[in-house]
mmCIF file of N, CA and C in Angstrom:
data_model
loop_
_atom_site.group_PDB
_atom_site.id
_atom_site.type_symbol
_atom_site.label_atom_id
_atom_site.label_comp_id
_atom_site.label_asym_id
_atom_site.label_seq_id
_atom_site.Cartn_x
_atom_site.Cartn_y
_atom_site.Cartn_z
ATOM 1 N N MET A 123 21.236 1.787 8.374
ATOM 2 C CA MET A 123 19.651 1.160 8.643
ATOM 3 C C MET A 123 20.333 -0.306 9.443
ATOM 4 N N ARG A 124 19.747 -0.299 10.750
ATOM 5 C CA ARG A 124 20.328 -1.575 11.504
ATOM 6 C C ARG A 124 19.819 -2.844 10.217
ATOM 7 N N LYS A 125 20.843 -3.922 10.921
ATOM 8 C CA LYS A 125 19.856 -5.570 10.263
ATOM 9 C C LYS A 125 18.319 -5.938 10.556
ATOM 10 N N SER A 126 18.629 -5.952 12.074
ATOM 11 C CA SER A 126 16.734 -6.263 11.804
ATOM 12 C C SER A 126 15.640 -5.208 11.086
ATOM 13 N N ASP A 127 16.175 -3.977 10.804
ATOM 14 C CA ASP A 127 15.326 -3.061 9.930
ATOM 15 C C ASP A 127 15.034 -3.397 8.625
ATOM 16 N N LYS A 128 16.890 -3.735 8.183
ATOM 17 C CA LYS A 128 16.880 -4.948 6.722
ATOM 18 C C LYS A 128 15.621 -5.927 6.808
ATOM 19 N N LYS A 129 15.548 -6.578 7.750
ATOM 20 C CA LYS A 129 14.795 -7.390 7.921
ATOM 21 C C LYS A 129 13.310 -7.443 7.259
ATOM 22 N N ILE A 130 12.962 -6.743 8.280
ATOM 23 C CA ILE A 130 11.314 -5.896 7.950
ATOM 24 C C ILE A 130 11.050 -5.465 6.972
ATOM 25 N N GLU A 131 11.573 -4.613 6.920
ATOM 26 C CA GLU A 131 11.803 -4.051 5.225
ATOM 27 C C GLU A 131 11.515 -5.368 4.519
ATOM 28 N N ASN A 132 12.264 -6.394 4.148
ATOM 29 C CA ASN A 132 12.398 -7.452 2.876
ATOM 30 C C ASN A 132 11.087 -8.253 3.197
ATOM 31 N N GLN A 133 10.998 -7.901 3.988
ATOM 32 C CA GLN A 133 9.299 -8.513 4.395
ATOM 33 C C GLN A 133 7.462 -7.664 3.874
ATOM 34 N N ILE A 134 8.194 -6.525 4.628
ATOM 35 C CA ILE A 134 7.277 -5.555 4.233
ATOM 36 C C ILE A 134 7.121 -5.726 2.172
ATOM 37 N N ARG A 135 8.381 -5.125 1.734
ATOM 38 C CA ARG A 135 8.873 -5.310 0.597
ATOM 39 C C ARG A 135 8.059 -6.815 -0.585
ATOM 40 N N ASP A 136 8.202 -7.909 0.759
ATOM 41 C CA ASP A 136 7.662 -8.839 -0.283
ATOM 42 C C ASP A 136 6.136 -8.846 -0.199
ATOM 43 N N VAL A 137 5.819 -8.377 1.376
ATOM 44 C CA VAL A 137 4.464 -8.694 0.970
ATOM 45 C C VAL A 137 3.474 -7.845 0.231
ATOM 46 N N LEU A 138 4.760 -6.920 -0.028
ATOM 47 C CA LEU A 138 3.479 -5.833 -0.453
ATOM 48 C C LEU A 138 3.590 -5.960 -2.129
ATOM 49 N N THR A 139 4.741 -6.612 -2.374
ATOM 50 C CA THR A 139 4.572 -7.187 -3.839
ATOM 51 C C THR A 139 3.698 -8.095 -4.070
ATOM 52 N N ASP A 140 3.359 -9.437 -3.816
ATOM 53 C CA ASP A 140 2.885 -10.144 -3.338
ATOM 54 C C ASP A 140 1.280 -9.928 -3.874
ATOM 55 N N VAL A 141 0.398 -8.621 -2.933
ATOM 56 C CA VAL A 141 -0.661 -7.968 -2.956
ATOM 57 C C VAL A 141 -0.560 -7.497 -4.335
ATOM 58 N N CYS A 142 0.257 -6.389 -4.532
ATOM 59 C CA CYS A 142 0.505 -6.023 -5.638
ATOM 60 C C CYS A 142 -0.160 -6.743 -6.729
ATOM 61 N N GLU A 143 0.743 -8.113 -6.687
ATOM 62 C CA GLU A 143 0.543 -8.778 -8.587
ATOM 63 C C GLU A 143 -1.040 -9.527 -8.575
ATOM 64 N N TYR A 144 -1.605 -9.471 -7.452
ATOM 65 C CA TYR A 144 -2.631 -10.016 -7.428
ATOM 66 C C TYR A 144 -4.001 -8.922 -7.694
ATOM 67 N N THR A 145 -3.839 -7.783 -6.911
ATOM 68 C CA THR A 145 -4.311 -6.812 -6.706
ATOM 69 C C THR A 145 -3.584 -5.705 -8.901
ATOM 70 N N LEU A 146 -2.986 -5.534 -9.155
ATOM 71 C CA LEU A 146 -2.795 -6.328 -10.582
ATOM 72 C C LEU A 146 -3.914 -6.248 -11.592
ATOM 73 N N LYS A 147 -4.017 -8.017 -11.482
ATOM 74 C CA LYS A 147 -5.100 -8.615 -11.679
ATOM 75 C C LYS A 147 -6.279 -8.713 -12.067
ATOM 76 N N SER A 148 -6.425 -8.008 -10.812
ATOM 77 C CA SER A 148 -7.896 -8.056 -10.127
ATOM 78 C C SER A 148 -8.562 -6.235 -10.142
ATOM 79 N N TYR A 149 -8.125 -5.742 -10.593
ATOM 80 C CA TYR A 149 -8.830 -4.038 -10.703
ATOM 81 C C TYR A 149 -8.525 -3.094 -12.194
ATOM 82 N N ASP A 150 -8.547 -3.052 -12.187
ATOM 83 C CA ASP A 150 -8.876 -1.647 -13.278
ATOM 84 C C ASP A 150 -8.513 -1.023 -13.045
ATOM 85 N N GLY A 151 -7.309 0.202 -13.952
ATOM 86 C CA GLY A 151 -6.703 1.424 -13.226
ATOM 87 C C GLY A 151 -6.072 0.849 -12.122
ATOM 88 N N PHE A 152 -5.395 -0.178 -11.256
ATOM 89 C CA PHE A 152 -4.443 -0.262 -10.325
ATOM 90 C C PHE A 152 -3.184 -0.233 -10.911
ATOM 91 N N LEU A 153 -2.161 0.341 -10.190
ATOM 92 C CA LEU A 153 -1.477 0.778 -10.951
ATOM 93 C C LEU A 153 0.129 0.479 -10.159
ATOM 94 N N TRP A 154 0.226 0.089 -9.001
ATOM 95 C CA TRP A 154 1.462 -0.209 -7.965
ATOM 96 C C TRP A 154 1.232 0.341 -6.471
ATOM 97 N N VAL A 155 1.532 -0.346 -5.142
ATOM 98 C CA VAL A 155 1.815 -0.343 -4.120
ATOM 99 C C VAL A 155 3.042 0.763 -3.581
ATOM 100 N N THR A 156 2.960 0.797 -2.873
ATOM 101 C CA THR A 156 4.884 1.439 -2.192
ATOM 102 C C THR A 156 4.057 1.739 -0.613
ATOM 103 N N HIS A 157 5.111 2.025 0.200
ATOM 104 C CA HIS A 157 5.429 2.363 1.881
ATOM 105 C C HIS A 157 6.203 3.062 1.566
ATOM 106 N N THR A 158 5.751 3.515 3.468
ATOM 107 C CA THR A 158 6.942 4.153 3.975
ATOM 108 C C THR A 158 6.592 3.760 5.649
ATOM 109 N N VAL A 159 7.798 4.026 6.019
ATOM 110 C CA VAL A 159 8.156 3.068 7.677
ATOM 111 C C VAL A 159 9.123 4.355 8.154
ATOM 112 N N ASN A 160 8.525 3.759 9.694
ATOM 113 C CA ASN A 160 9.385 5.172 10.924
ATOM 114 C C ASN A 160 10.114 3.498 11.031
ATOM 115 N N PHE A 161 11.296 3.022 11.355
ATOM 116 C CA PHE A 161 11.336 1.544 11.825
ATOM 117 C C PHE A 161 11.638 1.724 13.635
ATOM 118 N N SER A 162 11.116 2.864 13.698
ATOM 119 C CA SER A 162 11.982 2.736 15.449
ATOM 120 C C SER A 162 9.702 2.837 16.565
ATOM 121 N N SER A 163 9.396 3.491 14.903
ATOM 122 C CA SER A 163 7.759 3.548 15.935
ATOM 123 C C SER A 163 6.645 1.742 15.151
ATOM 124 N N PHE A 164 7.800 1.140 14.210
ATOM 125 C CA PHE A 164 7.661 0.106 13.672
ATOM 126 C C PHE A 164 6.097 -0.744 14.796
ATOM 127 N N PRO A 165 5.534 -1.515 14.200
ATOM 128 C CA PRO A 165 4.624 -1.257 12.845
ATOM 129 C C PRO A 165 3.195 -0.623 12.588
ATOM 130 N N GLN A 166 3.322 0.354 14.096
ATOM 131 C CA GLN A 166 2.605 1.531 14.041
ATOM 132 C C GLN A 166 3.026 2.682 13.185
ATOM 133 N N SER A 167 3.924 2.917 12.467
ATOM 134 C CA SER A 167 3.864 3.612 11.491
ATOM 135 C C SER A 167 4.097 3.181 10.578
ATOM 136 N N LEU A 168 3.574 2.405 10.063
ATOM 137 C CA LEU A 168 3.848 1.991 8.675
ATOM 138 C C LEU A 168 2.188 2.617 7.812
ATOM 139 N N LYS A 169 2.804 3.043 6.761
ATOM 140 C CA LYS A 169 1.545 3.250 5.965
ATOM 141 C C LYS A 169 1.878 2.713 4.296
ATOM 142 N N ILE A 170 0.807 2.031 3.686
ATOM 143 C CA ILE A 170 0.557 1.494 3.038
ATOM 144 C C ILE A 170 -0.298 2.508 2.057
ATOM 145 N N VAL A 171 0.196 2.662 0.476
ATOM 146 C CA VAL A 171 -0.206 3.308 -0.859
ATOM 147 C C VAL A 171 -0.643 2.943 -1.470
ATOM 148 N N CYS A 172 -1.951 2.418 -2.113
ATOM 149 C CA CYS A 172 -2.374 1.926 -3.201
ATOM 150 C C CYS A 172 -2.357 2.740 -4.481
ATOM 151 N N VAL A 173 -1.994 2.550 -5.353
ATOM 152 C CA VAL A 173 -1.811 3.896 -6.098
ATOM 153 C C VAL A 173 -2.832 3.534 -8.294
ATOM 154 N N PHE A 174 -4.122 4.009 -8.104
ATOM 155 C CA PHE A 174 -4.399 4.123 -9.112
ATOM 156 C C PHE A 174 -3.764 4.820 -10.634
ATOM 157 N N ASP A 175 -4.455 4.762 -11.516
ATOM 158 C CA ASP A 175 -3.797 5.432 -12.911
ATOM 159 C C ASP A 175 -5.042 6.889 -12.386
ATOM 160 N N THR A 176 -6.040 6.700 -12.732
ATOM 161 C CA THR A 176 -7.247 7.855 -12.487
ATOM 162 C C THR A 176 -7.760 8.320 -10.875
ATOM 163 N N ASN A 177 -8.703 8.947 -10.988
ATOM 164 C CA ASN A 177 -9.596 9.540 -9.843
ATOM 165 C C ASN A 177 -10.205 8.626 -9.720
ATOM 166 N N GLN A 178 -11.096 8.210 -11.481
ATOM 167 C CA GLN A 178 -12.163 7.706 -11.855
ATOM 168 C C GLN A 178 -11.749 6.044 -11.345
ATOM 169 N N ASP A 179 -11.011 5.250 -11.815
ATOM 170 C CA ASP A 179 -10.646 3.840 -11.647
ATOM 171 C C ASP A 179 -10.083 3.928 -9.616
ATOM 172 N N ARG A 180 -10.206 5.288 -8.817
ATOM 173 C CA ARG A 180 -10.091 4.789 -7.205
ATOM 174 C C ARG A 180 -11.253 4.548 -6.769
ATOM 175 N N ALA A 181 -12.121 5.389 -7.756
ATOM 176 C CA ALA A 181 -13.687 5.733 -7.414
ATOM 177 C C ALA A 181 -14.424 4.343 -7.743
ATOM 178 N N ASN A 182 -13.703 3.379 -8.606
ATOM 179 C CA ASN A 182 -15.532 2.623 -8.938
ATOM 180 C C ASN A 182 -14.238 1.495 -7.843
ATOM 181 N N PHE A 183 -12.292 1.734 -7.574
ATOM 182 C CA PHE A 183 -12.712 0.120 -6.544
ATOM 183 C C PHE A 183 -13.603 0.738 -5.427
ATOM 184 N N LEU A 184 -13.234 1.505 -4.956
ATOM 185 C CA LEU A 184 -13.739 2.202 -3.838
ATOM 186 C C LEU A 184 -15.135 1.563 -3.391
ATOM 187 N N ALA A 185 -16.430 1.918 -4.244
ATOM 188 C CA ALA A 185 -16.720 1.710 -4.613
ATOM 189 C C ALA A 185 -17.873 0.385 -4.858
ATOM 190 N N GLY A 186 -16.745 -0.609 -5.175
ATOM 191 C CA GLY A 186 -17.089 -1.786 -4.635
ATOM 192 C C GLY A 186 -16.560 -2.336 -3.460
ATOM 193 N N GLU A 187 -16.406 -4.267 -3.481
ATOM 194 C CA GLU A 187 -15.854 -4.280 -2.648
ATOM 195 C C GLU A 187 -14.372 -4.861 -2.776
ATOM 196 N N GLY A 188 -13.815 -3.291 -3.380
ATOM 197 C CA GLY A 188 -12.023 -3.662 -3.820
ATOM 198 C C GLY A 188 -11.270 -3.361 -2.544
ATOM 199 N N GLN A 189 -11.891 -2.593 -1.325
ATOM 200 C CA GLN A 189 -10.926 -2.040 -0.784
ATOM 201 C C GLN A 189 -11.130 -2.991 0.615
ATOM 202 N N LYS A 190 -12.154 -3.963 0.657
ATOM 203 C CA LYS A 190 -12.114 -4.762 1.880
ATOM 204 C C LYS A 190 -11.602 -5.436 1.679
ATOM 205 N N GLU A 191 -11.713 -6.421 0.171
ATOM 206 C CA GLU A 191 -10.388 -7.235 -0.135
ATOM 207 C C GLU A 191 -9.190 -7.085 -0.130
ATOM 208 N N VAL A 192 -8.593 -5.669 -0.292
ATOM 209 C CA VAL A 192 -7.446 -5.313 -0.821
ATOM 210 C C VAL A 192 -6.842 -5.405 0.510
ATOM 211 N N SER A 193 -7.485 -5.212 1.627
ATOM 212 C CA SER A 193 -7.270 -4.484 2.835
ATOM 213 C C SER A 193 -6.644 -5.775 3.746
ATOM 214 N N THR A 194 -7.798 -6.282 3.669
ATOM 215 C CA THR A 194 -7.994 -8.353 4.379
ATOM 216 C C THR A 194 -6.768 -8.474 3.639
ATOM 217 N N ASN A 195 -6.678 -8.862 2.917
ATOM 218 C CA ASN A 195 -5.571 -9.799 1.818
ATOM 219 C C ASN A 195 -4.098 -9.108 2.320
ATOM 220 N N ILE A 196 -4.016 -7.788 2.568
ATOM 221 C CA ILE A 196 -2.736 -7.215 3.394
ATOM 222 C C ILE A 196 -2.761 -7.274 4.306
ATOM 223 N N GLN A 197 -3.524 -7.339 5.639
ATOM 224 C CA GLN A 197 -3.202 -8.669 6.780
ATOM 225 C C GLN A 197 -2.899 -9.092 6.540
ATOM 226 N N LYS A 198 -3.775 -10.549 5.846
ATOM 227 C CA LYS A 198 -3.210 -12.018 6.261
ATOM 228 C C LYS A 198 -2.201 -11.877 5.847
ATOM 229 N N ALA A 199 -1.246 -11.406 4.958
ATOM 230 C CA ALA A 199 0.131 -11.705 4.116
ATOM 231 C C ALA A 199 0.500 -11.387 5.680
ATOM 232 N N PHE A 200 0.241 -10.200 5.681
ATOM 233 C CA PHE A 200 1.496 -10.204 6.828
ATOM 234 C C PHE A 200 2.089 -10.450 7.995
ATOM 235 N N SER A 201 0.417 -10.690 8.768
ATOM 236 C CA SER A 201 -0.072 -11.784 9.543
ATOM 237 C C SER A 201 0.752 -13.207 8.980
ATOM 238 N N GLN A 202 1.208 -13.938 8.446
ATOM 239 C CA GLN A 202 1.805 -15.060 7.988
ATOM 240 C C GLN A 202 3.403 -15.116 7.838
ATOM 241 N N VAL A 203 3.812 -13.519 8.280
ATOM 242 C CA VAL A 203 5.028 -13.279 8.324
ATOM 243 C C VAL A 203 5.467 -13.105 9.635
ATOM 244 N N GLY A 204 4.319 -12.535 10.469
ATOM 245 C CA GLY A 204 4.414 -12.581 11.122
ATOM 246 C C GLY A 204 4.539 -11.136 12.202
ATOM 247 N N ILE A 205 3.881 -9.991 11.789
ATOM 248 C CA ILE A 205 3.406 -8.361 11.304
ATOM 249 C C ILE A 205 2.314 -8.764 11.849
ATOM 250 N N THR A 206 1.501 -7.511 12.917
ATOM 251 C CA THR A 206 0.383 -8.006 13.400
ATOM 252 C C THR A 206 0.044 -6.702 12.673
ATOM 253 N N LEU A 207 -0.527 -5.890 12.239
ATOM 254 C CA LEU A 207 -0.784 -4.664 12.377
ATOM 255 C C LEU A 207 -2.663 -4.292 12.643
ATOM 256 N N LYS A 208 -2.570 -3.996 13.987
ATOM 257 C CA LYS A 208 -3.980 -4.404 14.659
ATOM 258 C C LYS A 208 -5.552 -3.565 13.623
ATOM 259 N N ASN A 209 -5.479 -1.972 13.040
ATOM 260 C CA ASN A 209 -6.530 -1.780 12.333
ATOM 261 C C ASN A 209 -5.801 -1.262 10.935
ATOM 262 N N ILE A 210 -6.253 -2.827 10.105
ATOM 263 C CA ILE A 210 -5.285 -2.278 9.056
ATOM 264 C C ILE A 210 -5.802 -1.188 8.074
ATOM 265 N N ASP A 211 -7.127 -0.846 8.584
ATOM 266 C CA ASP A 211 -7.942 0.709 7.348
ATOM 267 C C ASP A 211 -6.424 1.340 7.851
ATOM 268 N N LYS A 212 -6.097 1.703 8.766
ATOM 269 C CA LYS A 212 -5.323 3.302 9.278
ATOM 270 C C LYS A 212 -3.807 3.386 8.903
ATOM 271 N N HIS A 213 -3.754 1.935 8.170
ATOM 272 C CA HIS A 213 -2.595 1.549 7.134
ATOM 273 C C HIS A 213 -2.022 2.058 5.863
ATOM 274 N N ILE A 214 -3.752 1.646 5.391
ATOM 275 C CA ILE A 214 -3.463 1.784 3.915
ATOM 276 C C ILE A 214 -4.389 3.411 3.183
ATOM 277 N N SER A 215 -4.300 3.667 2.846
ATOM 278 C CA SER A 215 -4.705 4.794 2.135
ATOM 279 C C SER A 215 -4.870 4.758 0.425
ATOM 280 N N TYR A 216 -5.313 5.064 -0.397
ATOM 281 C CA TYR A 216 -5.905 5.225 -1.811
ATOM 282 C C TYR A 216 -5.213 6.710 -2.546
ATOM 283 N N ASP A 217 -4.671 6.310 -3.693
ATOM 284 C CA ASP A 217 -4.121 7.588 -4.283
ATOM 285 C C ASP A 217 -4.248 7.763 -5.894
ATOM 286 N N THR A 218 -3.632 8.254 -6.646
ATOM 287 C CA THR A 218 -4.047 7.921 -8.033
ATOM 288 C C THR A 218 -2.308 8.477 -8.425
ATOM 289 N N GLN A 219 -2.104 8.904 -9.605
ATOM 290 C CA GLN A 219 -1.388 8.859 -10.850
ATOM 291 C C GLN A 219 -1.734 10.124 -11.420
ATOM 292 N N GLU A 220 -3.006 10.105 -11.223
ATOM 293 C CA GLU A 220 -3.570 11.918 -11.806
ATOM 294 C C GLU A 220 -3.240 12.687 -10.692
ATOM 295 N N ASN A 221 -3.632 12.232 -9.404
ATOM 296 C CA ASN A 221 -3.619 13.628 -8.405
ATOM 297 C C ASN A 221 -1.956 13.772 -8.499
ATOM 298 N N CYS A 222 -0.555 12.852 -8.093
ATOM 299 C CA CYS A 222 0.755 13.480 -8.031
ATOM 300 C C CYS A 222 0.706 14.116 -9.573
ATOM 301 N N ASP A 223 0.754 13.751 -10.677
ATOM 302 C CA ASP A 223 1.066 13.939 -11.959
ATOM 303 C C ASP A 223 0.146 15.761 -11.227
ATOM 304 N N ARG A 224 -0.922 16.438 -11.064
ATOM 305 C CA ARG A 224 -1.704 17.511 -10.489
ATOM 306 C C ARG A 224 -0.782 18.453 -9.869
ATOM 307 N N ASP A 225 -0.391 17.605 -8.652
ATOM 308 C CA ASP A 225 0.019 18.089 -7.598
ATOM 309 C C ASP A 225 1.134 18.393 -7.013
ATOM 310 N N HIS A 226 2.626 17.466 -7.982
ATOM 311 C CA HIS A 226 3.496 17.324 -7.665
ATOM 312 C C HIS A 226 4.134 16.755 -9.002
ATOM 313 N N GLN A 227 3.693 17.254 -10.097
ATOM 314 C CA GLN A 227 4.487 17.101 -11.030
ATOM 315 C C GLN A 227 4.776 15.997 -11.742
ATOM 316 N N GLY A 228 4.268 14.702 -10.354
ATOM 317 C CA GLY A 228 4.589 12.993 -10.868
ATOM 318 C C GLY A 228 5.509 12.135 -10.378
ATOM 319 N N LYS A 229 6.152 13.583 -8.993
ATOM 320 C CA LYS A 229 7.014 12.944 -7.798
ATOM 321 C C LYS A 229 6.698 12.883 -6.935
ATOM 322 N N TRP A 230 6.540 11.099 -7.060
ATOM 323 C CA TRP A 230 6.254 11.262 -6.072
ATOM 324 C C TRP A 230 6.481 10.351 -4.393
ATOM 325 N N ASN A 231 8.210 11.201 -4.547
ATOM 326 C CA ASN A 231 9.099 10.892 -3.405
ATOM 327 C C ASN A 231 8.591 12.448 -2.300
ATOM 328 N N LYS A 232 7.906 13.682 -3.638
ATOM 329 C CA LYS A 232 7.634 14.341 -2.381
ATOM 330 C C LYS A 232 6.370 14.248 -2.721
ATOM 331 N N ARG A 233 5.238 13.810 -2.787
ATOM 332 C CA ARG A 233 4.311 13.590 -2.358
ATOM 333 C C ARG A 233 4.439 12.597 -1.420
ATOM 334 N N LEU A 234 4.791 11.309 -1.093
ATOM 335 C CA LEU A 234 4.367 10.595 0.194
ATOM 336 C C LEU A 234 5.170 11.389 1.246
#
């Protein structure tokens, strides 16, 4: 990993940690957030995954204003550190521990 990649990775991690802490307090069933990125095609390659405990928790979140609020928070947080994501909704997906347990025996490294 190049020094510039490490700097970007640290920025991503810091932004998503802040978003995660806020979202944990605000939405029932929210567990954590993670990401994948290919630095040679950053920021287009950035994929953010918000993980909920159950499919019902995810459905409740998506039925309300949660998705809009979280995506707006993520976009603002990245903007504050100089990272522009043109269409934030294309970068964010929502998954569940329930689905990972069923499909990948709880192994997120395989699922992602």
